[in-house]
mmCIF file of N, CA, C and O in Angstrom:
data_model
loop_
_atom_site.group_PDB
_atom_site.id
_atom_site.type_symbol
_atom_site.label_atom_id
_atom_site.label_comp_id
_atom_site.label_asym_id
_atom_site.label_seq_id
_atom_site.Cartn_x
_atom_site.Cartn_y
_atom_site.Cartn_z
ATOM 1 N N UNK A 292 -5.130 31.240 -35.155
ATOM 2 C CA UNK A 292 -4.651 32.035 -35.994
ATOM 3 C C UNK A 292 -3.532 33.075 -35.469
ATOM 4 O O UNK A 292 -2.368 33.171 -35.915
ATOM 5 N N UNK A 293 -3.883 33.568 -34.299
ATOM 6 C CA UNK A 293 -2.845 34.481 -33.632
ATOM 7 C C UNK A 293 -1.602 33.744 -33.168
ATOM 8 O O UNK A 293 -0.599 34.362 -33.429
ATOM 9 N N UNK A 294 -1.586 32.587 -32.633
ATOM 10 C CA UNK A 294 -0.490 31.683 -32.409
ATOM 11 C C UNK A 294 0.389 31.410 -33.670
ATOM 12 O O UNK A 294 1.624 31.532 -33.512
ATOM 13 N N UNK A 295 -0.329 31.081 -34.701
ATOM 14 C CA UNK A 295 0.508 30.606 -35.970
ATOM 15 C C UNK A 295 1.076 31.902 -36.477
ATOM 16 O O UNK A 295 2.254 32.001 -36.834
ATOM 17 N N UNK A 296 0.464 33.177 -36.371
ATOM 18 C CA UNK A 296 0.989 34.205 -36.784
ATOM 19 C C UNK A 296 2.093 34.749 -35.884
ATOM 20 O O UNK A 296 3.250 35.167 -36.536
ATOM 21 N N UNK A 297 2.086 34.618 -34.753
ATOM 22 C CA UNK A 297 3.278 34.750 -33.705
ATOM 23 C C UNK A 297 4.473 33.864 -34.078
ATOM 24 O O UNK A 297 5.419 34.342 -34.144
ATOM 25 N N UNK A 298 4.471 32.650 -34.319
ATOM 26 C CA UNK A 298 5.323 31.604 -34.726
ATOM 27 C C UNK A 298 5.980 32.242 -35.920
ATOM 28 O O UNK A 298 7.297 32.121 -36.123
ATOM 29 N N UNK A 299 5.163 32.483 -37.061
ATOM 30 C CA UNK A 299 5.457 32.927 -38.303
ATOM 31 C C UNK A 299 6.484 34.264 -37.871
ATOM 32 O O UNK A 299 7.559 34.421 -38.471
ATOM 33 N N UNK A 300 5.910 35.294 -37.324
ATOM 34 C CA UNK A 300 6.773 36.578 -37.160
ATOM 35 C C UNK A 300 8.097 36.107 -36.500
ATOM 36 O O UNK A 300 9.160 36.736 -36.628
ATOM 37 N N UNK A 301 8.177 35.197 -35.269
ATOM 38 C CA UNK A 301 9.277 35.020 -34.572
ATOM 39 C C UNK A 301 10.353 34.250 -35.568
ATOM 40 O O UNK A 301 11.603 34.496 -35.613
ATOM 41 N N UNK A 302 9.737 33.252 -36.602
ATOM 42 C CA UNK A 302 10.630 32.742 -37.572
ATOM 43 C C UNK A 302 11.254 33.780 -38.232
ATOM 44 O O UNK A 302 12.523 33.697 -38.828
ATOM 45 N N UNK A 303 10.475 34.589 -38.916
ATOM 46 C CA UNK A 303 10.874 35.685 -39.785
ATOM 47 C C UNK A 303 12.020 36.303 -39.160
ATOM 48 O O UNK A 303 13.072 36.990 -39.805
ATOM 49 N N UNK A 304 11.686 37.021 -37.882
ATOM 50 C CA UNK A 304 12.642 37.731 -37.201
ATOM 51 C C UNK A 304 14.143 37.038 -36.932
ATOM 52 O O UNK A 304 15.160 37.732 -36.921
ATOM 53 N N UNK A 305 13.980 35.840 -36.781
ATOM 54 C CA UNK A 305 15.239 34.960 -36.427
ATOM 55 C C UNK A 305 15.816 34.294 -37.679
ATOM 56 O O UNK A 305 17.026 33.827 -37.526
ATOM 57 N N UNK A 306 15.288 34.377 -38.857
ATOM 58 C CA UNK A 306 15.752 33.837 -40.049
ATOM 59 C C UNK A 306 15.643 32.116 -40.165
ATOM 60 O O UNK A 306 16.273 31.464 -40.753
ATOM 61 N N UNK A 307 14.632 31.735 -39.281
ATOM 62 C CA UNK A 307 14.559 30.270 -39.197
ATOM 63 C C UNK A 307 14.115 29.729 -40.483
ATOM 64 O O UNK A 307 13.289 30.091 -41.213
ATOM 65 N N UNK A 308 14.631 28.468 -40.616
ATOM 66 C CA UNK A 308 14.280 27.628 -41.837
ATOM 67 C C UNK A 308 12.797 27.450 -42.001
ATOM 68 O O UNK A 308 11.941 27.162 -42.883
ATOM 69 N N UNK A 309 12.022 27.372 -40.862
ATOM 70 C CA UNK A 309 10.553 26.955 -40.805
ATOM 71 C C UNK A 309 9.529 28.079 -41.400
ATOM 72 O O UNK A 309 8.605 28.080 -41.566
ATOM 73 N N UNK A 310 10.350 29.219 -41.677
ATOM 74 C CA UNK A 310 9.317 30.459 -41.848
ATOM 75 C C UNK A 310 8.681 30.263 -43.241
ATOM 76 O O UNK A 310 7.617 30.665 -43.541
ATOM 77 N N UNK A 311 9.127 29.572 -44.081
ATOM 78 C CA UNK A 311 8.522 29.273 -45.436
ATOM 79 C C UNK A 311 7.262 28.315 -45.220
ATOM 80 O O UNK A 311 6.338 28.605 -45.900
ATOM 81 N N UNK A 312 7.564 27.323 -44.591
ATOM 82 C CA UNK A 312 6.527 26.479 -44.249
ATOM 83 C C UNK A 312 5.230 27.078 -43.241
ATOM 84 O O UNK A 312 4.075 27.039 -43.668
ATOM 85 N N UNK A 313 5.742 28.007 -42.395
ATOM 86 C CA UNK A 313 4.851 28.776 -41.598
ATOM 87 C C UNK A 313 4.116 29.878 -42.609
ATOM 88 O O UNK A 313 2.944 30.110 -42.331
ATOM 89 N N UNK A 314 4.882 30.354 -43.444
ATOM 90 C CA UNK A 314 4.283 31.426 -44.533
ATOM 91 C C UNK A 314 3.154 30.558 -45.211
ATOM 92 O O UNK A 314 1.991 31.172 -45.324
ATOM 93 N N UNK A 315 3.365 29.324 -45.596
ATOM 94 C CA UNK A 315 2.312 28.630 -46.450
ATOM 95 C C UNK A 315 1.061 28.415 -45.414
ATOM 96 O O UNK A 315 0.030 28.492 -45.818
ATOM 97 N N UNK A 316 1.285 28.101 -44.146
ATOM 98 C CA UNK A 316 0.278 27.786 -43.199
ATOM 99 C C UNK A 316 -0.498 29.070 -42.886
ATOM 100 O O UNK A 316 -1.880 29.187 -42.855
ATOM 101 N N UNK A 317 0.227 30.340 -42.882
ATOM 102 C CA UNK A 317 -0.585 31.460 -42.637
ATOM 103 C C UNK A 317 -1.415 31.812 -43.668
ATOM 104 O O UNK A 317 -2.615 32.208 -43.787
ATOM 105 N N UNK A 318 -0.792 31.567 -44.974
ATOM 106 C CA UNK A 318 -1.388 31.838 -46.241
ATOM 107 C C UNK A 318 -2.680 31.013 -46.429
ATOM 108 O O UNK A 318 -3.908 31.469 -46.733
ATOM 109 N N UNK A 319 -2.594 29.688 -45.683
ATOM 110 C CA UNK A 319 -3.879 28.852 -45.912
ATOM 111 C C UNK A 319 -4.908 29.242 -44.943
ATOM 112 O O UNK A 319 -6.215 29.128 -45.338
ATOM 113 N N UNK A 320 -4.481 29.757 -43.895
ATOM 114 C CA UNK A 320 -5.293 30.125 -43.043
ATOM 115 C C UNK A 320 -6.181 31.441 -43.262
ATOM 116 O O UNK A 320 -7.368 31.491 -43.093
ATOM 117 N N UNK A 321 -5.435 32.293 -43.750
ATOM 118 C CA UNK A 321 -5.805 33.656 -44.314
ATOM 119 C C UNK A 321 -7.022 33.309 -45.622
ATOM 120 O O UNK A 321 -8.045 33.743 -45.277
ATOM 121 N N UNK A 322 -6.571 32.463 -46.371
ATOM 122 C CA UNK A 322 -7.643 32.170 -47.504
ATOM 123 C C UNK A 322 -8.840 31.434 -46.880
ATOM 124 O O UNK A 322 -10.055 31.824 -47.267
ATOM 125 N N UNK A 323 -8.707 30.838 -45.900
ATOM 126 C CA UNK A 323 -9.846 30.081 -45.264
ATOM 127 C C UNK A 323 -10.802 31.031 -44.539
ATOM 128 O O UNK A 323 -12.104 31.007 -44.761
ATOM 129 N N UNK A 324 -10.181 32.034 -43.775
ATOM 130 C CA UNK A 324 -10.809 33.111 -43.081
ATOM 131 C C UNK A 324 -11.518 34.093 -44.275
ATOM 132 O O UNK A 324 -12.758 34.259 -44.131
ATOM 133 N N UNK A 325 -10.891 34.462 -45.273
ATOM 134 C CA UNK A 325 -11.309 35.473 -46.204
ATOM 135 C C UNK A 325 -12.462 34.892 -46.993
ATOM 136 O O UNK A 325 -13.432 35.516 -47.274
ATOM 137 N N UNK A 326 -12.428 33.547 -47.236
ATOM 138 C CA UNK A 326 -13.768 32.809 -47.797
ATOM 139 C C UNK A 326 -14.732 32.301 -46.874
ATOM 140 O O UNK A 326 -15.818 31.944 -47.385
ATOM 141 N N UNK A 327 -14.544 32.239 -45.704
ATOM 142 C CA UNK A 327 -15.528 31.878 -44.616
ATOM 143 C C UNK A 327 -16.616 32.857 -44.438
ATOM 144 O O UNK A 327 -16.252 33.997 -44.438
ATOM 145 N N UNK A 328 -17.848 32.207 -44.434
ATOM 146 C CA UNK A 328 -18.948 33.101 -43.987
ATOM 147 C C UNK A 328 -19.187 33.251 -42.503
ATOM 148 O O UNK A 328 -19.869 34.297 -42.160
ATOM 149 N N UNK A 329 -18.606 32.641 -41.701
ATOM 150 C CA UNK A 329 -18.982 32.761 -40.178
ATOM 151 C C UNK A 329 -17.667 33.600 -39.726
ATOM 152 O O UNK A 329 -17.592 33.466 -38.292
ATOM 153 N N UNK A 330 -17.263 34.473 -40.208
ATOM 154 C CA UNK A 330 -16.200 35.347 -39.615
ATOM 155 C C UNK A 330 -16.510 36.762 -39.705
ATOM 156 O O UNK A 330 -17.176 37.271 -40.535
ATOM 157 N N UNK A 331 -16.102 37.535 -38.686
ATOM 158 C CA UNK A 331 -16.292 39.019 -38.683
ATOM 159 C C UNK A 331 -15.746 39.695 -39.797
ATOM 160 O O UNK A 331 -14.613 39.335 -40.410
ATOM 161 N N UNK A 332 -16.316 40.630 -40.463
ATOM 162 C CA UNK A 332 -15.711 41.442 -41.525
ATOM 163 C C UNK A 332 -14.442 41.852 -41.282
ATOM 164 O O UNK A 332 -13.593 41.890 -42.456
ATOM 165 N N UNK A 333 -14.141 42.468 -40.203
ATOM 166 C CA UNK A 333 -12.980 43.127 -39.723
ATOM 167 C C UNK A 333 -11.834 42.105 -39.930
ATOM 168 O O UNK A 333 -10.799 42.050 -40.504
ATOM 169 N N UNK A 334 -12.036 40.794 -39.380
ATOM 170 C CA UNK A 334 -11.202 39.638 -39.465
ATOM 171 C C UNK A 334 -10.860 39.212 -40.853
ATOM 172 O O UNK A 334 -9.797 39.012 -41.337
ATOM 173 N N UNK A 335 -11.986 39.200 -41.599
ATOM 174 C CA UNK A 335 -11.812 38.768 -43.132
ATOM 175 C C UNK A 335 -10.821 39.858 -43.855
ATOM 176 O O UNK A 335 -9.998 39.367 -44.771
ATOM 177 N N UNK A 336 -11.227 41.022 -43.573
ATOM 178 C CA UNK A 336 -10.457 42.080 -44.308
ATOM 179 C C UNK A 336 -9.012 41.950 -43.891
ATOM 180 O O UNK A 336 -7.927 41.955 -44.700
ATOM 181 N N UNK A 337 -8.575 41.666 -42.727
ATOM 182 C CA UNK A 337 -7.255 41.555 -42.299
ATOM 183 C C UNK A 337 -6.704 40.559 -42.772
ATOM 184 O O UNK A 337 -5.407 40.651 -43.344
ATOM 185 N N UNK A 338 -7.364 39.395 -42.951
ATOM 186 C CA UNK A 338 -6.568 38.262 -43.650
ATOM 187 C C UNK A 338 -6.419 38.274 -45.021
ATOM 188 O O UNK A 338 -5.606 37.991 -45.440
ATOM 189 N N UNK A 339 -7.456 38.860 -45.599
ATOM 190 C CA UNK A 339 -7.319 39.142 -47.127
ATOM 191 C C UNK A 339 -6.025 40.306 -47.339
ATOM 192 O O UNK A 339 -5.124 40.033 -48.201
ATOM 193 N N UNK A 340 -5.757 41.334 -46.590
ATOM 194 C CA UNK A 340 -4.882 41.870 -46.788
ATOM 195 C C UNK A 340 -3.355 41.394 -46.250
ATOM 196 O O UNK A 340 -2.319 41.635 -46.918
ATOM 197 N N UNK A 341 -3.587 40.600 -45.324
ATOM 198 C CA UNK A 341 -2.300 39.990 -44.841
ATOM 199 C C UNK A 341 -1.748 38.908 -45.988
ATOM 200 O O UNK A 341 -0.546 38.823 -46.371
ATOM 201 N N UNK A 342 -2.682 38.219 -46.654
ATOM 202 C CA UNK A 342 -2.315 37.368 -47.675
ATOM 203 C C UNK A 342 -1.730 38.218 -48.803
ATOM 204 O O UNK A 342 -0.818 37.614 -49.406
ATOM 205 N N UNK A 343 -2.245 39.490 -49.069
ATOM 206 C CA UNK A 343 -1.693 40.095 -50.213
ATOM 207 C C UNK A 343 -0.364 40.517 -49.837
ATOM 208 O O UNK A 343 0.523 40.476 -50.706
ATOM 209 N N UNK A 344 -0.006 40.917 -48.708
ATOM 210 C CA UNK A 344 1.169 41.368 -48.267
ATOM 211 C C UNK A 344 2.364 40.276 -48.337
ATOM 212 O O UNK A 344 3.407 40.364 -48.611
ATOM 213 N N UNK A 345 1.904 39.124 -47.767
ATOM 214 C CA UNK A 345 2.755 37.898 -47.689
ATOM 215 C C UNK A 345 3.117 37.367 -49.032
ATOM 216 O O UNK A 345 4.099 37.107 -49.322
ATOM 217 N N UNK A 346 2.177 37.508 -49.840
ATOM 218 C CA UNK A 346 2.533 36.942 -51.312
ATOM 219 C C UNK A 346 3.346 37.851 -51.895
ATOM 220 O O UNK A 346 4.346 37.543 -52.589
ATOM 221 N N UNK A 347 3.122 39.276 -51.816
ATOM 222 C CA UNK A 347 3.996 40.365 -52.330
ATOM 223 C C UNK A 347 5.307 40.062 -51.786
ATOM 224 O O UNK A 347 6.357 40.205 -52.761
ATOM 225 N N UNK A 348 5.692 40.128 -50.602
ATOM 226 C CA UNK A 348 7.049 40.042 -50.003
ATOM 227 C C UNK A 348 7.699 38.565 -50.548
ATOM 228 O O UNK A 348 9.006 38.747 -50.696
ATOM 229 N N UNK A 349 6.983 37.522 -50.577
ATOM 230 C CA UNK A 349 7.483 36.283 -51.041
ATOM 231 C C UNK A 349 8.020 36.302 -52.516
ATOM 232 O O UNK A 349 9.056 36.036 -53.006
ATOM 233 N N UNK A 350 6.859 37.044 -53.326
ATOM 234 C CA UNK A 350 7.204 36.838 -54.814
ATOM 235 C C UNK A 350 8.379 37.975 -55.121
ATOM 236 O O UNK A 350 9.013 37.769 -56.029
ATOM 237 N N UNK A 351 8.335 39.024 -54.415
ATOM 238 C CA UNK A 351 9.532 39.855 -54.651
ATOM 239 C C UNK A 351 10.963 39.798 -53.831
ATOM 240 O O UNK A 351 11.690 40.577 -53.762
ATOM 241 N N UNK A 352 10.930 38.694 -53.036
ATOM 242 C CA UNK A 352 12.065 38.230 -52.407
ATOM 243 C C UNK A 352 12.451 39.178 -51.327
ATOM 244 O O UNK A 352 13.573 39.713 -51.214
ATOM 245 N N UNK A 353 11.388 39.846 -50.628
ATOM 246 C CA UNK A 353 11.608 40.608 -49.518
ATOM 247 C C UNK A 353 11.624 40.089 -48.109
ATOM 248 O O UNK A 353 11.437 40.580 -47.050
ATOM 249 N N UNK A 354 11.804 38.809 -48.016
ATOM 250 C CA UNK A 354 11.587 37.945 -46.837
ATOM 251 C C UNK A 354 12.713 38.245 -45.683
ATOM 252 O O UNK A 354 12.403 38.346 -44.573
ATOM 253 N N UNK A 355 13.927 39.001 -46.163
ATOM 254 C CA UNK A 355 14.820 39.515 -45.125
ATOM 255 C C UNK A 355 14.913 40.874 -45.050
ATOM 256 O O UNK A 355 15.889 41.290 -44.287
ATOM 257 N N UNK A 356 13.937 41.633 -45.815
ATOM 258 C CA UNK A 356 13.949 42.949 -45.668
ATOM 259 C C UNK A 356 13.594 43.443 -44.114
ATOM 260 O O UNK A 356 12.565 43.084 -43.851
ATOM 261 N N UNK A 357 14.306 44.514 -43.848
ATOM 262 C CA UNK A 357 13.987 44.938 -42.486
ATOM 263 C C UNK A 357 12.637 45.899 -42.359
ATOM 264 O O UNK A 357 11.823 45.636 -41.339
ATOM 265 N N UNK A 358 12.165 46.340 -43.515
ATOM 266 C CA UNK A 358 10.661 46.864 -43.640
ATOM 267 C C UNK A 358 9.850 45.767 -43.209
ATOM 268 O O UNK A 358 8.704 46.113 -42.915
ATOM 269 N N UNK A 359 10.069 44.653 -43.763
ATOM 270 C CA UNK A 359 9.062 43.486 -43.578
ATOM 271 C C UNK A 359 8.865 43.322 -42.101
ATOM 272 O O UNK A 359 7.702 43.037 -41.812
ATOM 273 N N UNK A 360 9.958 43.061 -41.611
ATOM 274 C CA UNK A 360 10.002 42.853 -39.965
ATOM 275 C C UNK A 360 9.238 43.940 -39.260
ATOM 276 O O UNK A 360 8.450 43.506 -38.390
ATOM 277 N N UNK A 361 9.486 45.121 -39.672
ATOM 278 C CA UNK A 361 8.724 46.146 -38.898
ATOM 279 C C UNK A 361 7.294 46.120 -39.269
ATOM 280 O O UNK A 361 6.520 46.169 -38.375
ATOM 281 N N UNK A 362 6.909 45.926 -40.461
ATOM 282 C CA UNK A 362 5.335 45.679 -40.738
ATOM 283 C C UNK A 362 4.813 44.522 -40.088
ATOM 284 O O UNK A 362 3.865 44.584 -39.254
ATOM 285 N N UNK A 363 5.484 43.492 -40.048
ATOM 286 C CA UNK A 363 4.983 42.198 -39.188
ATOM 287 C C UNK A 363 4.831 42.475 -37.695
ATOM 288 O O UNK A 363 3.892 42.051 -37.103
ATOM 289 N N UNK A 364 5.875 43.135 -37.368
ATOM 290 C CA UNK A 364 5.801 43.584 -35.840
ATOM 291 C C UNK A 364 4.443 44.253 -35.523
ATOM 292 O O UNK A 364 3.798 44.210 -34.440
ATOM 293 N N UNK A 365 4.384 45.184 -36.314
ATOM 294 C CA UNK A 365 3.172 46.281 -36.127
ATOM 295 C C UNK A 365 1.681 45.650 -36.480
ATOM 296 O O UNK A 365 0.866 46.170 -35.742
ATOM 297 N N UNK A 366 1.806 44.730 -37.529
ATOM 298 C CA UNK A 366 0.375 44.259 -37.701
ATOM 299 C C UNK A 366 -0.015 42.860 -37.042
ATOM 300 O O UNK A 366 -1.107 42.469 -36.947
ATOM 301 N N UNK A 367 0.918 42.351 -36.229
ATOM 302 C CA UNK A 367 0.568 41.121 -35.582
ATOM 303 C C UNK A 367 0.300 41.345 -34.283
ATOM 304 O O UNK A 367 -0.549 40.525 -33.536
ATOM 305 N N UNK A 368 0.538 42.589 -33.627
ATOM 306 C CA UNK A 368 0.271 42.736 -32.265
ATOM 307 C C UNK A 368 -1.242 42.927 -32.137
ATOM 308 O O UNK A 368 -1.881 42.428 -31.142
ATOM 309 N N UNK A 369 -2.035 43.647 -32.899
ATOM 310 C CA UNK A 369 -3.371 43.811 -32.844
ATOM 311 C C UNK A 369 -4.198 42.423 -33.010
ATOM 312 O O UNK A 369 -5.406 42.297 -32.444
ATOM 313 N N UNK A 370 -3.607 41.481 -33.651
ATOM 314 C CA UNK A 370 -4.211 40.034 -33.814
ATOM 315 C C UNK A 370 -4.261 39.465 -32.600
ATOM 316 O O UNK A 370 -4.967 38.845 -32.008
ATOM 317 N N UNK A 371 -2.854 39.660 -31.639
ATOM 318 C CA UNK A 371 -3.135 38.917 -30.414
ATOM 319 C C UNK A 371 -3.817 39.718 -29.435
ATOM 320 O O UNK A 371 -4.803 38.732 -28.798
ATOM 321 N N UNK A 372 -4.168 40.939 -29.536
ATOM 322 C CA UNK A 372 -5.240 41.636 -28.750
ATOM 323 C C UNK A 372 -6.625 41.178 -28.868
ATOM 324 O O UNK A 372 -7.590 41.078 -28.143
ATOM 325 N N UNK A 373 -6.893 41.025 -30.471
ATOM 326 C CA UNK A 373 -7.966 40.462 -30.817
ATOM 327 C C UNK A 373 -8.489 39.319 -30.332
ATOM 328 O O UNK A 373 -9.584 38.921 -30.045
ATOM 329 N N UNK A 374 -7.617 38.416 -30.538
ATOM 330 C CA UNK A 374 -7.811 37.137 -30.079
ATOM 331 C C UNK A 374 -8.112 36.747 -28.707
ATOM 332 O O UNK A 374 -8.689 35.937 -28.261
ATOM 333 N N UNK A 375 -7.399 37.626 -27.704
ATOM 334 C CA UNK A 375 -7.508 37.623 -26.395
ATOM 335 C C UNK A 375 -8.637 38.295 -25.771
ATOM 336 O O UNK A 375 -9.030 38.168 -24.673
ATOM 337 N N UNK A 376 -9.399 38.972 -26.753
ATOM 338 C CA UNK A 376 -10.663 39.762 -26.204
ATOM 339 C C UNK A 376 -11.858 39.024 -26.186
ATOM 340 O O UNK A 376 -11.834 38.070 -27.239
ATOM 341 N N UNK A 377 -12.840 39.328 -25.583
ATOM 342 C CA UNK A 377 -14.186 38.649 -25.763
ATOM 343 C C UNK A 377 -14.739 38.974 -27.096
ATOM 344 O O UNK A 377 -14.602 40.085 -27.691
ATOM 345 N N UNK A 378 -15.403 38.005 -27.591
ATOM 346 C CA UNK A 378 -15.777 38.261 -28.804
ATOM 347 C C UNK A 378 -16.746 39.639 -29.111
ATOM 348 O O UNK A 378 -16.781 40.036 -29.980
ATOM 349 N N UNK A 379 -17.342 39.987 -28.044
ATOM 350 C CA UNK A 379 -18.304 41.085 -28.000
ATOM 351 C C UNK A 379 -17.508 42.577 -28.097
ATOM 352 O O UNK A 379 -17.836 43.455 -28.293
ATOM 353 N N UNK A 380 -16.139 42.289 -27.671
ATOM 354 C CA UNK A 380 -15.442 43.442 -27.306
ATOM 355 C C UNK A 380 -14.178 43.633 -28.535
ATOM 356 O O UNK A 380 -13.296 44.342 -28.209
ATOM 357 N N UNK A 381 -14.388 42.942 -29.473
ATOM 358 C CA UNK A 381 -13.404 42.896 -30.630
ATOM 359 C C UNK A 381 -13.572 43.894 -31.794
ATOM 360 O O UNK A 381 -12.444 44.075 -32.393
ATOM 361 N N UNK A 382 -14.524 44.409 -31.816
ATOM 362 C CA UNK A 382 -14.925 45.354 -32.674
ATOM 363 C C UNK A 382 -13.827 46.717 -32.867
ATOM 364 O O UNK A 382 -13.350 46.972 -31.576
ATOM 365 N N UNK A 383 -13.146 46.617 -34.013
ATOM 366 C CA UNK A 383 -12.019 47.815 -33.980
ATOM 367 C C UNK A 383 -10.745 47.425 -33.696
ATOM 368 O O UNK A 383 -9.729 48.026 -33.885
ATOM 369 N N UNK A 384 -10.393 46.528 -32.929
ATOM 370 C CA UNK A 384 -9.164 45.794 -32.496
ATOM 371 C C UNK A 384 -8.260 45.695 -33.524
ATOM 372 O O UNK A 384 -6.965 45.871 -33.403
ATOM 373 N N UNK A 385 -8.780 45.169 -34.628
ATOM 374 C CA UNK A 385 -7.930 45.041 -35.881
ATOM 375 C C UNK A 385 -7.426 46.053 -36.702
ATOM 376 O O UNK A 385 -6.577 45.993 -37.739
ATOM 377 N N UNK A 386 -8.118 47.293 -36.440
ATOM 378 C CA UNK A 386 -7.708 48.278 -37.336
ATOM 379 C C UNK A 386 -6.554 48.846 -37.238
ATOM 380 O O UNK A 386 -5.963 49.342 -38.512
ATOM 381 N N UNK A 387 -5.687 48.721 -36.154
ATOM 382 C CA UNK A 387 -4.324 49.022 -36.208
ATOM 383 C C UNK A 387 -3.430 48.147 -37.023
ATOM 384 O O UNK A 387 -2.319 48.429 -37.264
ATOM 385 N N UNK A 388 -3.993 46.853 -37.204
ATOM 386 C CA UNK A 388 -3.322 45.946 -38.376
ATOM 387 C C UNK A 388 -3.727 46.305 -39.454
ATOM 388 O O UNK A 388 -2.924 46.055 -40.507
ATOM 389 N N UNK A 389 -4.788 46.616 -39.845
ATOM 390 C CA UNK A 389 -5.426 46.628 -41.161
ATOM 391 C C UNK A 389 -4.794 47.990 -41.917
ATOM 392 O O UNK A 389 -4.486 47.990 -42.950
ATOM 393 N N UNK A 390 -4.560 49.180 -41.102
ATOM 394 C CA UNK A 390 -4.254 50.317 -41.653
ATOM 395 C C UNK A 390 -2.775 50.159 -42.465
ATOM 396 O O UNK A 390 -2.851 50.288 -43.527
ATOM 397 N N UNK A 391 -1.742 49.365 -41.809
ATOM 398 C CA UNK A 391 -0.487 49.445 -42.243
ATOM 399 C C UNK A 391 -0.550 48.497 -43.414
ATOM 400 O O UNK A 391 0.061 48.627 -44.437
ATOM 401 N N UNK A 392 -1.298 47.493 -43.500
ATOM 402 C CA UNK A 392 -1.362 46.436 -44.403
ATOM 403 C C UNK A 392 -2.137 47.064 -45.817
ATOM 404 O O UNK A 392 -1.760 46.631 -46.867
ATOM 405 N N UNK A 393 -3.097 47.964 -45.674
ATOM 406 C CA UNK A 393 -3.585 48.643 -47.094
ATOM 407 C C UNK A 393 -2.501 49.391 -47.737
ATOM 408 O O UNK A 393 -2.629 49.419 -48.956
ATOM 409 N N UNK A 394 -1.534 49.904 -46.992
ATOM 410 C CA UNK A 394 -0.685 50.981 -47.739
ATOM 411 C C UNK A 394 0.772 50.413 -47.706
ATOM 412 O O UNK A 394 1.734 51.092 -48.115
ATOM 413 N N UNK A 395 0.978 48.801 -47.580
ATOM 414 C CA UNK A 395 2.291 48.489 -47.548
ATOM 415 C C UNK A 395 3.376 48.511 -48.764
ATOM 416 O O UNK A 395 4.401 48.762 -48.575
ATOM 417 N N UNK A 396 2.577 48.531 -49.899
ATOM 418 C CA UNK A 396 3.377 48.711 -51.235
ATOM 419 C C UNK A 396 4.112 50.122 -51.394
ATOM 420 O O UNK A 396 5.185 50.147 -51.790
ATOM 421 N N UNK A 397 3.545 51.018 -50.761
ATOM 422 C CA UNK A 397 4.131 52.416 -50.616
ATOM 423 C C UNK A 397 5.490 52.259 -49.889
ATOM 424 O O UNK A 397 6.465 53.117 -50.381
ATOM 425 N N UNK A 398 5.709 51.383 -49.062
ATOM 426 C CA UNK A 398 7.056 51.396 -48.272
ATOM 427 C C UNK A 398 8.119 50.748 -49.216
ATOM 428 O O UNK A 398 9.213 50.830 -48.923
ATOM 429 N N UNK A 399 7.663 50.013 -50.521
ATOM 430 C CA UNK A 399 8.625 49.452 -51.087
ATOM 431 C C UNK A 399 8.912 49.919 -52.728
ATOM 432 O O UNK A 399 9.623 49.615 -53.254
ATOM 433 N N UNK A 400 8.315 51.218 -52.854
ATOM 434 C CA UNK A 400 8.333 51.871 -53.879
ATOM 435 C C UNK A 400 9.490 53.079 -53.922
ATOM 436 O O UNK A 400 9.831 53.481 -53.071
#
């Protein structure tokens, strides 16, 4: 998931044509994690919120908005740290990504 999200963020930042395909892949992965029973609650919450954010920006045509780029940069770094950490050391690492995703709509109002 971390590698897929990184590819998506890079595609978004560069305006790459692959970003819509990658968006769908990230959304699919988020749905699978959010519905899965074998994942940590923090990871499930992150994926649920990420899916809400991605659907919102896609539906409202904010894909090229600089605010989206800033949010994606801020919320993708914790995923990379989380993925690289040992499973027993992951608790709390996604919180820095979850926080901005909880309140993203306020940035667009």
